[in-house]
PDB file of N, CA and C in Angstrom:
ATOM      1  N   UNK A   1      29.186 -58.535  79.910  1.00 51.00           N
ATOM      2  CA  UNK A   1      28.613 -57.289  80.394  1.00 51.00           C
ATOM      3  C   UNK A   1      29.381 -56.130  79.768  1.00 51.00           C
ATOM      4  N   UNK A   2      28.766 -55.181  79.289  1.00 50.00           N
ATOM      5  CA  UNK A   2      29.250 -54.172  78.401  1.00 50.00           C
ATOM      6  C   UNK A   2      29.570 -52.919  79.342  1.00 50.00           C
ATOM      7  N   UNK A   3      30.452 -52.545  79.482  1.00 49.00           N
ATOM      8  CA  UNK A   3      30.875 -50.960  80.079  1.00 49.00           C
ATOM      9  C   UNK A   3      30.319 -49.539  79.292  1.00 49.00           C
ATOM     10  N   UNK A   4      29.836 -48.822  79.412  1.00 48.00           N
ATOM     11  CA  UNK A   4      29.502 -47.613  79.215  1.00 48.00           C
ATOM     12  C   UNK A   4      29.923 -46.477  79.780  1.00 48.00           C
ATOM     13  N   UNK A   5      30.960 -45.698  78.882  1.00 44.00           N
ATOM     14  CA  UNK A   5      31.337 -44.816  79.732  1.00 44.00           C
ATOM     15  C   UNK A   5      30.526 -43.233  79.165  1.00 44.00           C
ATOM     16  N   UNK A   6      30.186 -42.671  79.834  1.00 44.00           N
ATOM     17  CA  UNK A   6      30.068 -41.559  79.656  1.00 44.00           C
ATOM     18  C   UNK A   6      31.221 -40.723  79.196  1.00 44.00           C
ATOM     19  N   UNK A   7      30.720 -39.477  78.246  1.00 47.00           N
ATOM     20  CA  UNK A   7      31.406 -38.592  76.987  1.00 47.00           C
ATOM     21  C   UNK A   7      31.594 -37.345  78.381  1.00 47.00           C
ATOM     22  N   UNK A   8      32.912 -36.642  78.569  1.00 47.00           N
ATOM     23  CA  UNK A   8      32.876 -35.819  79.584  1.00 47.00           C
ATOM     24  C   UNK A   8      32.707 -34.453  78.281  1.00 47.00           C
ATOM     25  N   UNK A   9      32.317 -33.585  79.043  1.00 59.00           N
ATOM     26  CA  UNK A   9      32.212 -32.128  77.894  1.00 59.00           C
ATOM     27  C   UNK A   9      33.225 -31.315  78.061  1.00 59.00           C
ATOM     28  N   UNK A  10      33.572 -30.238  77.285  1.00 72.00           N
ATOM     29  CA  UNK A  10      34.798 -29.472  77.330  1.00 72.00           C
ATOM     30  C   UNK A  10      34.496 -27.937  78.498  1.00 72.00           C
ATOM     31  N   UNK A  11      35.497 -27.834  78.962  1.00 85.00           N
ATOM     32  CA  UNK A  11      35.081 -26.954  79.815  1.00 85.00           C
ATOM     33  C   UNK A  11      34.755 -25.430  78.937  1.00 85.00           C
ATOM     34  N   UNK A  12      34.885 -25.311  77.448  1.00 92.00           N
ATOM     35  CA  UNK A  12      35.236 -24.227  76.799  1.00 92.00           C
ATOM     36  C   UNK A  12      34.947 -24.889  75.292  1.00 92.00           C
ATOM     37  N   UNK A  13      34.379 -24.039  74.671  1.00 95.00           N
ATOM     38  CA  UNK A  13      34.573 -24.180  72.841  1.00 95.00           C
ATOM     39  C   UNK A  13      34.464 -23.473  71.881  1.00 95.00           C
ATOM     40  N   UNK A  14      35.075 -23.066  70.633  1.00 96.00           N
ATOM     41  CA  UNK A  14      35.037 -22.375  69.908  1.00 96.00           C
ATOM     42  C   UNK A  14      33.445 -22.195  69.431  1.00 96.00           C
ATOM     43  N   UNK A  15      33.334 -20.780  69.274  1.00 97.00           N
ATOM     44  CA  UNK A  15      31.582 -20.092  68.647  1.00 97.00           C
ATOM     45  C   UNK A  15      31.967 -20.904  67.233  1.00 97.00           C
ATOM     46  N   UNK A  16      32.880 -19.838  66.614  1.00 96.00           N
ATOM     47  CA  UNK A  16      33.026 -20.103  64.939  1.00 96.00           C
ATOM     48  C   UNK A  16      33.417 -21.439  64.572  1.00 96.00           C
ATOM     49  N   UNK A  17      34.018 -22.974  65.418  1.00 96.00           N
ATOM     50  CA  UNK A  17      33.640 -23.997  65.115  1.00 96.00           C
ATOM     51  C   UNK A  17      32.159 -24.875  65.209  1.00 96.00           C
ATOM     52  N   UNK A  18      31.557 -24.109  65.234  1.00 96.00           N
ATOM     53  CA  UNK A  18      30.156 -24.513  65.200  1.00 96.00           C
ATOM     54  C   UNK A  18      29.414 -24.263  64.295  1.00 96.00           C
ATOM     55  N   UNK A  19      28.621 -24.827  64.065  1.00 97.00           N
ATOM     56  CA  UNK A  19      27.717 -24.408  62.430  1.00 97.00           C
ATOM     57  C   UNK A  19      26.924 -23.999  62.497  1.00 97.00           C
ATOM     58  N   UNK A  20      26.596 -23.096  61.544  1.00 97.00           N
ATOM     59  CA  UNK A  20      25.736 -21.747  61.415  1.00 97.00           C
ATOM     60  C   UNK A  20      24.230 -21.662  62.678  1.00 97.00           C
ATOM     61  N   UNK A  21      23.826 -22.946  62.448  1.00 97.00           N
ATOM     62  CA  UNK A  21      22.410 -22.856  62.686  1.00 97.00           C
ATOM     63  C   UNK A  21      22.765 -22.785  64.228  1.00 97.00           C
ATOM     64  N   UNK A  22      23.481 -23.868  65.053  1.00 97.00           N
ATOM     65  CA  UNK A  22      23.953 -23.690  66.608  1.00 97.00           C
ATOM     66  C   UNK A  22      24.231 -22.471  66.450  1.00 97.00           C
ATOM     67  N   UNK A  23      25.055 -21.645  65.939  1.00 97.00           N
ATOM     68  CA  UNK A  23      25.662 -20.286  66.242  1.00 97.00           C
ATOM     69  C   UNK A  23      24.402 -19.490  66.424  1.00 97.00           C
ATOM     70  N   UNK A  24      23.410 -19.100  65.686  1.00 98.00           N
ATOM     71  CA  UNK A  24      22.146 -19.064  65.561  1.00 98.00           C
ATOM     72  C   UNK A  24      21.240 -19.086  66.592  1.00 98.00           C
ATOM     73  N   UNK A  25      21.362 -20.307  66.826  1.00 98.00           N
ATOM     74  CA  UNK A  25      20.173 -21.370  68.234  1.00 98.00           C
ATOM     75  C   UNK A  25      21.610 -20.897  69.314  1.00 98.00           C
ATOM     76  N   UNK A  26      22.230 -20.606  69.786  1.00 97.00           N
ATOM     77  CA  UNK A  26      23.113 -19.832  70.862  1.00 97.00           C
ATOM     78  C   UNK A  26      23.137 -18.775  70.892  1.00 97.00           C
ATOM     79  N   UNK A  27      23.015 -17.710  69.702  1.00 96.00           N
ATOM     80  CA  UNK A  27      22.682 -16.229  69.984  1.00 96.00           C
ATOM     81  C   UNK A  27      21.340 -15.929  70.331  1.00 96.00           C
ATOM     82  N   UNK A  28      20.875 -16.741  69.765  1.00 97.00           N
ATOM     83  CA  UNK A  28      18.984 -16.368  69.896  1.00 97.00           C
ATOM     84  C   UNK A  28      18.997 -16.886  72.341  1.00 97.00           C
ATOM     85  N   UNK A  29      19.774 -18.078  72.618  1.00 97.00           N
ATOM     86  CA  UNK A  29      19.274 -18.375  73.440  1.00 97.00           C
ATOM     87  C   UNK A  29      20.198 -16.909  74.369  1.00 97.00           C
ATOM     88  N   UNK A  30      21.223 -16.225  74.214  1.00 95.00           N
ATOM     89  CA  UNK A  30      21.884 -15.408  74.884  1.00 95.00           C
ATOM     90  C   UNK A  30      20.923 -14.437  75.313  1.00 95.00           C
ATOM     91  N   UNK A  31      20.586 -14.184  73.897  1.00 94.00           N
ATOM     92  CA  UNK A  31      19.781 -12.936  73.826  1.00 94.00           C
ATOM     93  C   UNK A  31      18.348 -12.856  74.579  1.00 94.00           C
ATOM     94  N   UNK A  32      17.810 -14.103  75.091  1.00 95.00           N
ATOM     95  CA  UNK A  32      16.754 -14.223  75.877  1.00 95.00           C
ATOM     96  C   UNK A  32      17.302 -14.437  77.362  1.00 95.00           C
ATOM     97  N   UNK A  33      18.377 -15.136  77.654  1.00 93.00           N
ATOM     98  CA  UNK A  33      19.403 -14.823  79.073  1.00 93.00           C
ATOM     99  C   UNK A  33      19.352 -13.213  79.213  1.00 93.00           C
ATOM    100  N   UNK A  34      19.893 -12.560  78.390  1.00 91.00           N
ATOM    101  CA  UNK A  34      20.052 -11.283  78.644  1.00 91.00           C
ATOM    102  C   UNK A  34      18.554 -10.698  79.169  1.00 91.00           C
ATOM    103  N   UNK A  35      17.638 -11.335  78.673  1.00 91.00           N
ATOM    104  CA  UNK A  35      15.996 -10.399  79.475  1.00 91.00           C
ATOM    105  C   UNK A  35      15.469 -11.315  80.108  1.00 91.00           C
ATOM    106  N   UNK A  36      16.532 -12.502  80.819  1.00 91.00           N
ATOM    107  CA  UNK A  36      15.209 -13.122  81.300  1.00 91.00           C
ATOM    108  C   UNK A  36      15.049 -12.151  82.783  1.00 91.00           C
ATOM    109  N   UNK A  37      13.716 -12.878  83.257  1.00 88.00           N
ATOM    110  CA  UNK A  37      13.230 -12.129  84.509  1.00 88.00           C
ATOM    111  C   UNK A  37      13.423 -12.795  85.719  1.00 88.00           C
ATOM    112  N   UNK A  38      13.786 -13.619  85.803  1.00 91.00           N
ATOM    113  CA  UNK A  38      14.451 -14.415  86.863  1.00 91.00           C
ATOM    114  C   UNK A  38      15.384 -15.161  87.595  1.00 91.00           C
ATOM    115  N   UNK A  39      15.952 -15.998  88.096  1.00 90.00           N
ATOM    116  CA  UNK A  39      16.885 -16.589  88.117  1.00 90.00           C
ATOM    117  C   UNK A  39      17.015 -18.114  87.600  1.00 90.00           C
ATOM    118  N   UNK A  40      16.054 -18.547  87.891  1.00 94.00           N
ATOM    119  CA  UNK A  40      15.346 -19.890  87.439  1.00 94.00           C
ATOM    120  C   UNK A  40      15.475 -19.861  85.572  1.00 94.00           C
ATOM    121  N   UNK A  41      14.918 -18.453  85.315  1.00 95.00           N
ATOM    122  CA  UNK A  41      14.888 -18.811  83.914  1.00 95.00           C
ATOM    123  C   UNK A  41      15.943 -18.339  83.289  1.00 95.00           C
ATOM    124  N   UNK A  42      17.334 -17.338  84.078  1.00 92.00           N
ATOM    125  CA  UNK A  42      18.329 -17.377  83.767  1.00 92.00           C
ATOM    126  C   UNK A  42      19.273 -18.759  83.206  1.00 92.00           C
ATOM    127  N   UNK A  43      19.071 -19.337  84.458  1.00 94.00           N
ATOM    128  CA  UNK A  43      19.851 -20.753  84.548  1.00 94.00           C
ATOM    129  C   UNK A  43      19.706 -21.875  83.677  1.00 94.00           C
ATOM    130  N   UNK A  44      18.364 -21.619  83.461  1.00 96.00           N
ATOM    131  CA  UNK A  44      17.739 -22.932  82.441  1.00 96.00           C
ATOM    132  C   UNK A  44      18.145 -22.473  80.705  1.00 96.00           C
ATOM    133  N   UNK A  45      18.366 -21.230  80.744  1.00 97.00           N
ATOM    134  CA  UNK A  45      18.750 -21.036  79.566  1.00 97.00           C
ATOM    135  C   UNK A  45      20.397 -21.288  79.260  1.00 97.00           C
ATOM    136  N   UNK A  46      20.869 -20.499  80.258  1.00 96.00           N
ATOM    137  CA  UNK A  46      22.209 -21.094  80.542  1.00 96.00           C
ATOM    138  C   UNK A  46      22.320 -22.513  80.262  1.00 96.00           C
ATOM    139  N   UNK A  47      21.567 -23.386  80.684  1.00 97.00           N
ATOM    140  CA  UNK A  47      21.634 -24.544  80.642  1.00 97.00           C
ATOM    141  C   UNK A  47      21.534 -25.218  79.337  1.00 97.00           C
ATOM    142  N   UNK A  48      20.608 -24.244  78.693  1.00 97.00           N
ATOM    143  CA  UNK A  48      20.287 -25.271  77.454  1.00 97.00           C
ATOM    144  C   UNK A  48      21.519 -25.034  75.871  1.00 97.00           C
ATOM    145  N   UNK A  49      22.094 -23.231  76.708  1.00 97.00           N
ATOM    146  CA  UNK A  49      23.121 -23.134  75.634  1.00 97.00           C
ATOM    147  C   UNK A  49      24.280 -23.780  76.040  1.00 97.00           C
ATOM    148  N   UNK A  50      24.720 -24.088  76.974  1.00 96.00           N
ATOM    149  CA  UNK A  50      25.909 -25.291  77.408  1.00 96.00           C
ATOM    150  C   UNK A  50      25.546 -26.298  76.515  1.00 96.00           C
ATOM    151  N   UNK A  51      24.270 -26.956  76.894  1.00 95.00           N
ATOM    152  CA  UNK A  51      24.125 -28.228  76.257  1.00 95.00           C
ATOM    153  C   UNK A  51      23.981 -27.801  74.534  1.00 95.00           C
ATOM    154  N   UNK A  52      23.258 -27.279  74.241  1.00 94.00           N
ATOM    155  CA  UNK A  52      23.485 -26.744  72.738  1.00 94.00           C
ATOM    156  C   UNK A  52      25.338 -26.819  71.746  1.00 94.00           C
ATOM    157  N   UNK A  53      26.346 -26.307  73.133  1.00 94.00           N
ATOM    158  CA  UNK A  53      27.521 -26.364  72.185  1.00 94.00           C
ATOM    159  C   UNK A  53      28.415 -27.791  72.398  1.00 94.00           C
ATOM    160  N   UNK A  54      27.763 -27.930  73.666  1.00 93.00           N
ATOM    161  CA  UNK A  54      28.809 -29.268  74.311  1.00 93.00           C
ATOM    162  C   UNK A  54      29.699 -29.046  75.065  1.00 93.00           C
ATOM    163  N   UNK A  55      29.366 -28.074  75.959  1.00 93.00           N
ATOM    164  CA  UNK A  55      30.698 -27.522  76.944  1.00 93.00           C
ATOM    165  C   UNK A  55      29.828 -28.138  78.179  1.00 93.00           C
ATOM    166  N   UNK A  56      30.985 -28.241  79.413  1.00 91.00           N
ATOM    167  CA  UNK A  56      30.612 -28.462  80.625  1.00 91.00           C
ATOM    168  C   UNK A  56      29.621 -26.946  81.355  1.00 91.00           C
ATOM    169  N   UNK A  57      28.606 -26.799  81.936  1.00 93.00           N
ATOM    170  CA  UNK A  57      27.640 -26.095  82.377  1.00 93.00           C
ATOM    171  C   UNK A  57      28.681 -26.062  83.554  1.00 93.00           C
ATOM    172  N   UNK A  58      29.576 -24.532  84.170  1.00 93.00           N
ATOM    173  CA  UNK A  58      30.038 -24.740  85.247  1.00 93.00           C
ATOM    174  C   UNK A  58      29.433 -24.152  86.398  1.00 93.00           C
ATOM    175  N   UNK A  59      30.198 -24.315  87.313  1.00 92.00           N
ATOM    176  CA  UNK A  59      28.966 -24.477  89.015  1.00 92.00           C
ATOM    177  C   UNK A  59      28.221 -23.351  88.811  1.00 92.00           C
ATOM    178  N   UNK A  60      29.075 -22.157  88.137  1.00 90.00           N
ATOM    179  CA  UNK A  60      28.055 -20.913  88.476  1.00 90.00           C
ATOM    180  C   UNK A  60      27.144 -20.836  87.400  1.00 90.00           C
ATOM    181  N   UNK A  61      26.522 -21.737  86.393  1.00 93.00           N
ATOM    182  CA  UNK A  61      25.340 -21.747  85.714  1.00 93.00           C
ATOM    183  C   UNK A  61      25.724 -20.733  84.386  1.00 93.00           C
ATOM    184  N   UNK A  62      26.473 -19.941  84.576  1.00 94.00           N
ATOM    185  CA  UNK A  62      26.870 -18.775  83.777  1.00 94.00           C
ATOM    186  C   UNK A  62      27.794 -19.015  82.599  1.00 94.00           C
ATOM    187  N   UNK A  63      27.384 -18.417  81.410  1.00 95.00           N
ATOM    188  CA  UNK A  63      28.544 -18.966  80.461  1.00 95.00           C
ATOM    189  C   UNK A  63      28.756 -17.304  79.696  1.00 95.00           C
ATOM    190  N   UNK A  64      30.184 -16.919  78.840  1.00 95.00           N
ATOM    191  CA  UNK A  64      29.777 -15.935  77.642  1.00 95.00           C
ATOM    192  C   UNK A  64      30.278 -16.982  76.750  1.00 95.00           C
ATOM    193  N   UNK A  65      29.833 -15.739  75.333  1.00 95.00           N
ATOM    194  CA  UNK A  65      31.249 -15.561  74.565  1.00 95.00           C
ATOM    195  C   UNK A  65      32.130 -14.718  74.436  1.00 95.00           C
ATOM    196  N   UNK A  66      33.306 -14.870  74.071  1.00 95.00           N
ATOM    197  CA  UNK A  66      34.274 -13.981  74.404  1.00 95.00           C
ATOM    198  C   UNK A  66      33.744 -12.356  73.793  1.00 95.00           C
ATOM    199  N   UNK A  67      34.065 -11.158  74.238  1.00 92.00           N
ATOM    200  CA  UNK A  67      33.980  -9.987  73.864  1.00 92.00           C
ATOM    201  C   UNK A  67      35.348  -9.080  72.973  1.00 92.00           C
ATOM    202  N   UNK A  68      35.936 -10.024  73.446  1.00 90.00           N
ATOM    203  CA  UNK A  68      37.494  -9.075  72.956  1.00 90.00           C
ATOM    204  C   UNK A  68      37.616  -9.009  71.914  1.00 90.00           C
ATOM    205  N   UNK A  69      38.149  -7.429  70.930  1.00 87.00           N
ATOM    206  CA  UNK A  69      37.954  -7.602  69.886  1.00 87.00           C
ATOM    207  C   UNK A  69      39.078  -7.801  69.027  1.00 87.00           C
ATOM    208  N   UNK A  70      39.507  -9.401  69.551  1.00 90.00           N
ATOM    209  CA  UNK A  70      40.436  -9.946  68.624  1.00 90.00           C
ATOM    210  C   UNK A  70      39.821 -10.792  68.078  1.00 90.00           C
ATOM    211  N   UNK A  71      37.955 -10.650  68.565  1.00 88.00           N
ATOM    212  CA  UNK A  71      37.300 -11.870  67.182  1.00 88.00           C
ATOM    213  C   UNK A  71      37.374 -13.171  67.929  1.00 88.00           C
ATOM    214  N   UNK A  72      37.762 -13.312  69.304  1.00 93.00           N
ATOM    215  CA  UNK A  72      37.928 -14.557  69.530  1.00 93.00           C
ATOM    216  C   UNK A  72      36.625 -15.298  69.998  1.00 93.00           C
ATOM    217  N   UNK A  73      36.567 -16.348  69.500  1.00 95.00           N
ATOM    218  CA  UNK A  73      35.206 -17.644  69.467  1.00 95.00           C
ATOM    219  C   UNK A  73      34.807 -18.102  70.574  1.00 95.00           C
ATOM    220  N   UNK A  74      35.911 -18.055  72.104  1.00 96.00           N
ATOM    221  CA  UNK A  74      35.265 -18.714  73.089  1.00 96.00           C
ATOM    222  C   UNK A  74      34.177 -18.233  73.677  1.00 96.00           C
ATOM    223  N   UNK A  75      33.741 -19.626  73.890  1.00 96.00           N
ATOM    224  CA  UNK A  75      32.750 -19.776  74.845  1.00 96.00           C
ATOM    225  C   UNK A  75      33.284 -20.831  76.448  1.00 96.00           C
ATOM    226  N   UNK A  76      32.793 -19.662  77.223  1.00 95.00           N
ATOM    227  CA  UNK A  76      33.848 -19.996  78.417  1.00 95.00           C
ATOM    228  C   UNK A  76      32.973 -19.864  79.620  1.00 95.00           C
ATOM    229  N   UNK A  77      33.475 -20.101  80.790  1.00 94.00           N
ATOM    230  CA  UNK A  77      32.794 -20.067  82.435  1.00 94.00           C
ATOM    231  C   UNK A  77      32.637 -18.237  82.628  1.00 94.00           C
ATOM    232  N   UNK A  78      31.481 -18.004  82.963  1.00 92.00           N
ATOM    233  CA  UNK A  78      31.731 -16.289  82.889  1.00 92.00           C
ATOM    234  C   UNK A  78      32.445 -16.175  84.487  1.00 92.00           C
ATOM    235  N   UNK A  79      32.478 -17.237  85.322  1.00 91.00           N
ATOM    236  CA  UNK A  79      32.840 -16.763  86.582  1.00 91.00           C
ATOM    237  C   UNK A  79      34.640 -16.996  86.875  1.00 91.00           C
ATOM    238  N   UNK A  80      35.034 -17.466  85.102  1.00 91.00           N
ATOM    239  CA  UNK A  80      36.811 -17.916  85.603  1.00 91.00           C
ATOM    240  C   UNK A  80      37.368 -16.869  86.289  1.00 91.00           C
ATOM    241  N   UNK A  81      38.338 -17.001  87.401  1.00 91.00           N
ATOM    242  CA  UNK A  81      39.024 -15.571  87.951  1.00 91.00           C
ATOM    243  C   UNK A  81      39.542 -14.750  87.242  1.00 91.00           C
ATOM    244  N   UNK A  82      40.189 -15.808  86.029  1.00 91.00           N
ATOM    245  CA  UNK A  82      41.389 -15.163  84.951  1.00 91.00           C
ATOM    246  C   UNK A  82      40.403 -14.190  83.701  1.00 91.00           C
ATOM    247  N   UNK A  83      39.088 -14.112  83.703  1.00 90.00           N
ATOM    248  CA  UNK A  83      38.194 -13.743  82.696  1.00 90.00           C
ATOM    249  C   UNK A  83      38.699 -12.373  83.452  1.00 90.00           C
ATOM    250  N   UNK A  84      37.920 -11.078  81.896  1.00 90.00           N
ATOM    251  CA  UNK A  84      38.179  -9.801  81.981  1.00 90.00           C
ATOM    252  C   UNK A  84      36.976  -9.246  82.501  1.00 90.00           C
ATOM    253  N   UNK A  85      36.382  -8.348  82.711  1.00 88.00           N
ATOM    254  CA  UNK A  85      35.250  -7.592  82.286  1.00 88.00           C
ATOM    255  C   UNK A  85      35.356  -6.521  81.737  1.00 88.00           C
ATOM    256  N   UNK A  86      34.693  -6.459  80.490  1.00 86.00           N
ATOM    257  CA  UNK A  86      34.893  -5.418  79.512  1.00 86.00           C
ATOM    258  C   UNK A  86      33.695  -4.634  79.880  1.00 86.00           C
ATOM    259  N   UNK A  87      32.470  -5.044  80.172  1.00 82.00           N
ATOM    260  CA  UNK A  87      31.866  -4.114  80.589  1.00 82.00           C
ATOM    261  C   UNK A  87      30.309  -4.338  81.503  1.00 82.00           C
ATOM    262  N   UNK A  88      30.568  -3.972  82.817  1.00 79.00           N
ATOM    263  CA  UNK A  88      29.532  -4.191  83.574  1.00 79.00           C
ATOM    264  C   UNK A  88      28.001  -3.958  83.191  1.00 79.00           C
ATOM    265  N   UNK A  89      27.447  -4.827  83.982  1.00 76.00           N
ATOM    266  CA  UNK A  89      25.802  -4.627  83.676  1.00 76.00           C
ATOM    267  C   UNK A  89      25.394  -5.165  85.081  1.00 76.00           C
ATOM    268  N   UNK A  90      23.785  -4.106  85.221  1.00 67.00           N
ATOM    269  CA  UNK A  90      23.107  -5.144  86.353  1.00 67.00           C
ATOM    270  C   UNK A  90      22.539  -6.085  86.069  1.00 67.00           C
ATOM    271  N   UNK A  91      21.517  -6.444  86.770  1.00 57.00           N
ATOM    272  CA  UNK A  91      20.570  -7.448  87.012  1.00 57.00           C
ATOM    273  C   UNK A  91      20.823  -8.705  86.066  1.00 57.00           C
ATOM    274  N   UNK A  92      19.974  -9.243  85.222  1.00 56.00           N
ATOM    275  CA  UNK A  92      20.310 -10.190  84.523  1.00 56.00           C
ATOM    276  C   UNK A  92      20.988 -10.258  83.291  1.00 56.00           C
ATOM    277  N   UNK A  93      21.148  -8.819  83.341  1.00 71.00           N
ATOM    278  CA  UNK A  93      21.926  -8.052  81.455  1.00 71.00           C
ATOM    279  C   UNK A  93      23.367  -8.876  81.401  1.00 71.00           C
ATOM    280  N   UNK A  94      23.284  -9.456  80.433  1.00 84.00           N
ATOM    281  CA  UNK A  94      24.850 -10.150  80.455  1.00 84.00           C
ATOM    282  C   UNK A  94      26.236  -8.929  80.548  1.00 84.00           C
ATOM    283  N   UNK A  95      27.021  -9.063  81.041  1.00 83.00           N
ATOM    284  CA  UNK A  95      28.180  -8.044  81.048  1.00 83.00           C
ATOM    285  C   UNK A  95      28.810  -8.789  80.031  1.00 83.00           C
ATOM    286  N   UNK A  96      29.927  -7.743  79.164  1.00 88.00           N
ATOM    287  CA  UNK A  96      30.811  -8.386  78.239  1.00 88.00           C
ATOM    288  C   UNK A  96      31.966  -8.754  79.037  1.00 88.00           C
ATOM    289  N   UNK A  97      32.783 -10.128  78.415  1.00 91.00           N
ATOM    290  CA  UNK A  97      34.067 -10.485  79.580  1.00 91.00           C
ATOM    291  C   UNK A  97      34.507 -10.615  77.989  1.00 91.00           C
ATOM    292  N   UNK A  98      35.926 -10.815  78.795  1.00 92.00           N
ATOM    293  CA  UNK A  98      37.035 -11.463  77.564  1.00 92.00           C
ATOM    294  C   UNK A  98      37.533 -12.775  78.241  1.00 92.00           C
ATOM    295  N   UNK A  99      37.739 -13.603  77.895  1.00 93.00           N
ATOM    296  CA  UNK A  99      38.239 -14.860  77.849  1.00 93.00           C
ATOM    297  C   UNK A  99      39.555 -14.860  78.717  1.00 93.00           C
ATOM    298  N   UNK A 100      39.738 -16.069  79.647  1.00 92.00           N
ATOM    299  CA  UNK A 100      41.359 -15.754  79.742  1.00 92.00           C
ATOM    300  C   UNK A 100      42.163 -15.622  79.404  1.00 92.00           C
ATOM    301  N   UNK A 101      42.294 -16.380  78.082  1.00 91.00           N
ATOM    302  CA  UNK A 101      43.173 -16.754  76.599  1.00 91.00           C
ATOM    303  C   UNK A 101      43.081 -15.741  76.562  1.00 91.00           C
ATOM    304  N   UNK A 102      42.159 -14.754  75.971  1.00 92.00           N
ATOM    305  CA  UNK A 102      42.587 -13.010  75.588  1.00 92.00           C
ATOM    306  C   UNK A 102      43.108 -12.153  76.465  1.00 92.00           C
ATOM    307  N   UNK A 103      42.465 -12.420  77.544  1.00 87.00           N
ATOM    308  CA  UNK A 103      43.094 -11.392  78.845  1.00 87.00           C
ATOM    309  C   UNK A 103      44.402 -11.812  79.025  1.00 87.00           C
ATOM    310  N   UNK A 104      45.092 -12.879  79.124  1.00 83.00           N
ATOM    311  CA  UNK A 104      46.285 -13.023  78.748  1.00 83.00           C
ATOM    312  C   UNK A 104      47.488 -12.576  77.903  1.00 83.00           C
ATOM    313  N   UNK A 105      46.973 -12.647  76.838  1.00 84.00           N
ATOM    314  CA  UNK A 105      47.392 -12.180  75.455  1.00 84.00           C
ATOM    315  C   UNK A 105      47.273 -10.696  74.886  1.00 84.00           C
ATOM    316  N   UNK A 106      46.019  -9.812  75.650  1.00 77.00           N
ATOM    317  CA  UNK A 106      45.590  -8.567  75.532  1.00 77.00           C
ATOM    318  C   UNK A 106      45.910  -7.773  76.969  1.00 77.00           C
ATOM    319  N   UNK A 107      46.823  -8.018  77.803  1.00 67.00           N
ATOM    320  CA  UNK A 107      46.482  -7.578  79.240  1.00 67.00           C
ATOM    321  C   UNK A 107      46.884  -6.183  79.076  1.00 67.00           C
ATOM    322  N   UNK A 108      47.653  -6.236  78.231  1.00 54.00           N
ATOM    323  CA  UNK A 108      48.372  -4.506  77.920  1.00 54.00           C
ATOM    324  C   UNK A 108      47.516  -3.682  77.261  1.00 54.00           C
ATOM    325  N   UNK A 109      46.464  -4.136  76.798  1.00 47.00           N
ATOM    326  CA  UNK A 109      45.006  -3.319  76.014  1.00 47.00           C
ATOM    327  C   UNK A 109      43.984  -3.601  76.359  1.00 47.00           C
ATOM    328  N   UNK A 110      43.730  -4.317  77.778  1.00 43.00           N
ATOM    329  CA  UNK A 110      42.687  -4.762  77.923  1.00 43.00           C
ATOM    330  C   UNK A 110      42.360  -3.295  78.795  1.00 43.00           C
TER     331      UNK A 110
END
């Protein structure tokens, strides 16, 4: 009898280790998060760019990429405590965050 284990996903992953066309097929899906009209179709998009990079989809459905402009690649939980907000938005408009890794590293310029 053969064991099968399931592949766990990363909670986080670099944008710029990804190749062009994902980078691509993840901005295009952001950019329709950013107008969707609901919550349902928030989430499902959320959903499909998690699965698109290979990160874990965390509880709050919500993902960015990083904003900080040290250029940095993550793609992270938008709800970590340690995340920044660089800049608020309502309704379904994505807000820019910075990463914890940056907010860490930038706290004196953030």
């Amino acid at each position: 009898m053969a064991v099968i284990t399931h592949a766990h996903t990363r909670p986080e992953t670099d944008y710029y280790a990804l190749p062009a066309t994902l980078q691509d097929a993840f901005d295009e899906l952001m950019e329709q998060a950013d107008q969707a009209g609901t919550t349902d179709h928030f989430l499902t998009l959320m959903a499909r760019a998690a699965s698109l990079t290979g990160i874990r989809l965390p509880a709050s459905g919500d993902i960015r990429r990083c904003a900080c402009s040290c250029i940095c690649g993550c793609i992270f939980d938008a709800e970590d405590p340690d995340a920044h907000v660089i800049e608020w938005t309502d309704g379904y408009n994505l807000g820019r965050l910075q990463c914890p890794t940056c907010h860490d590293r930038h706290s004196e310029t953030a």
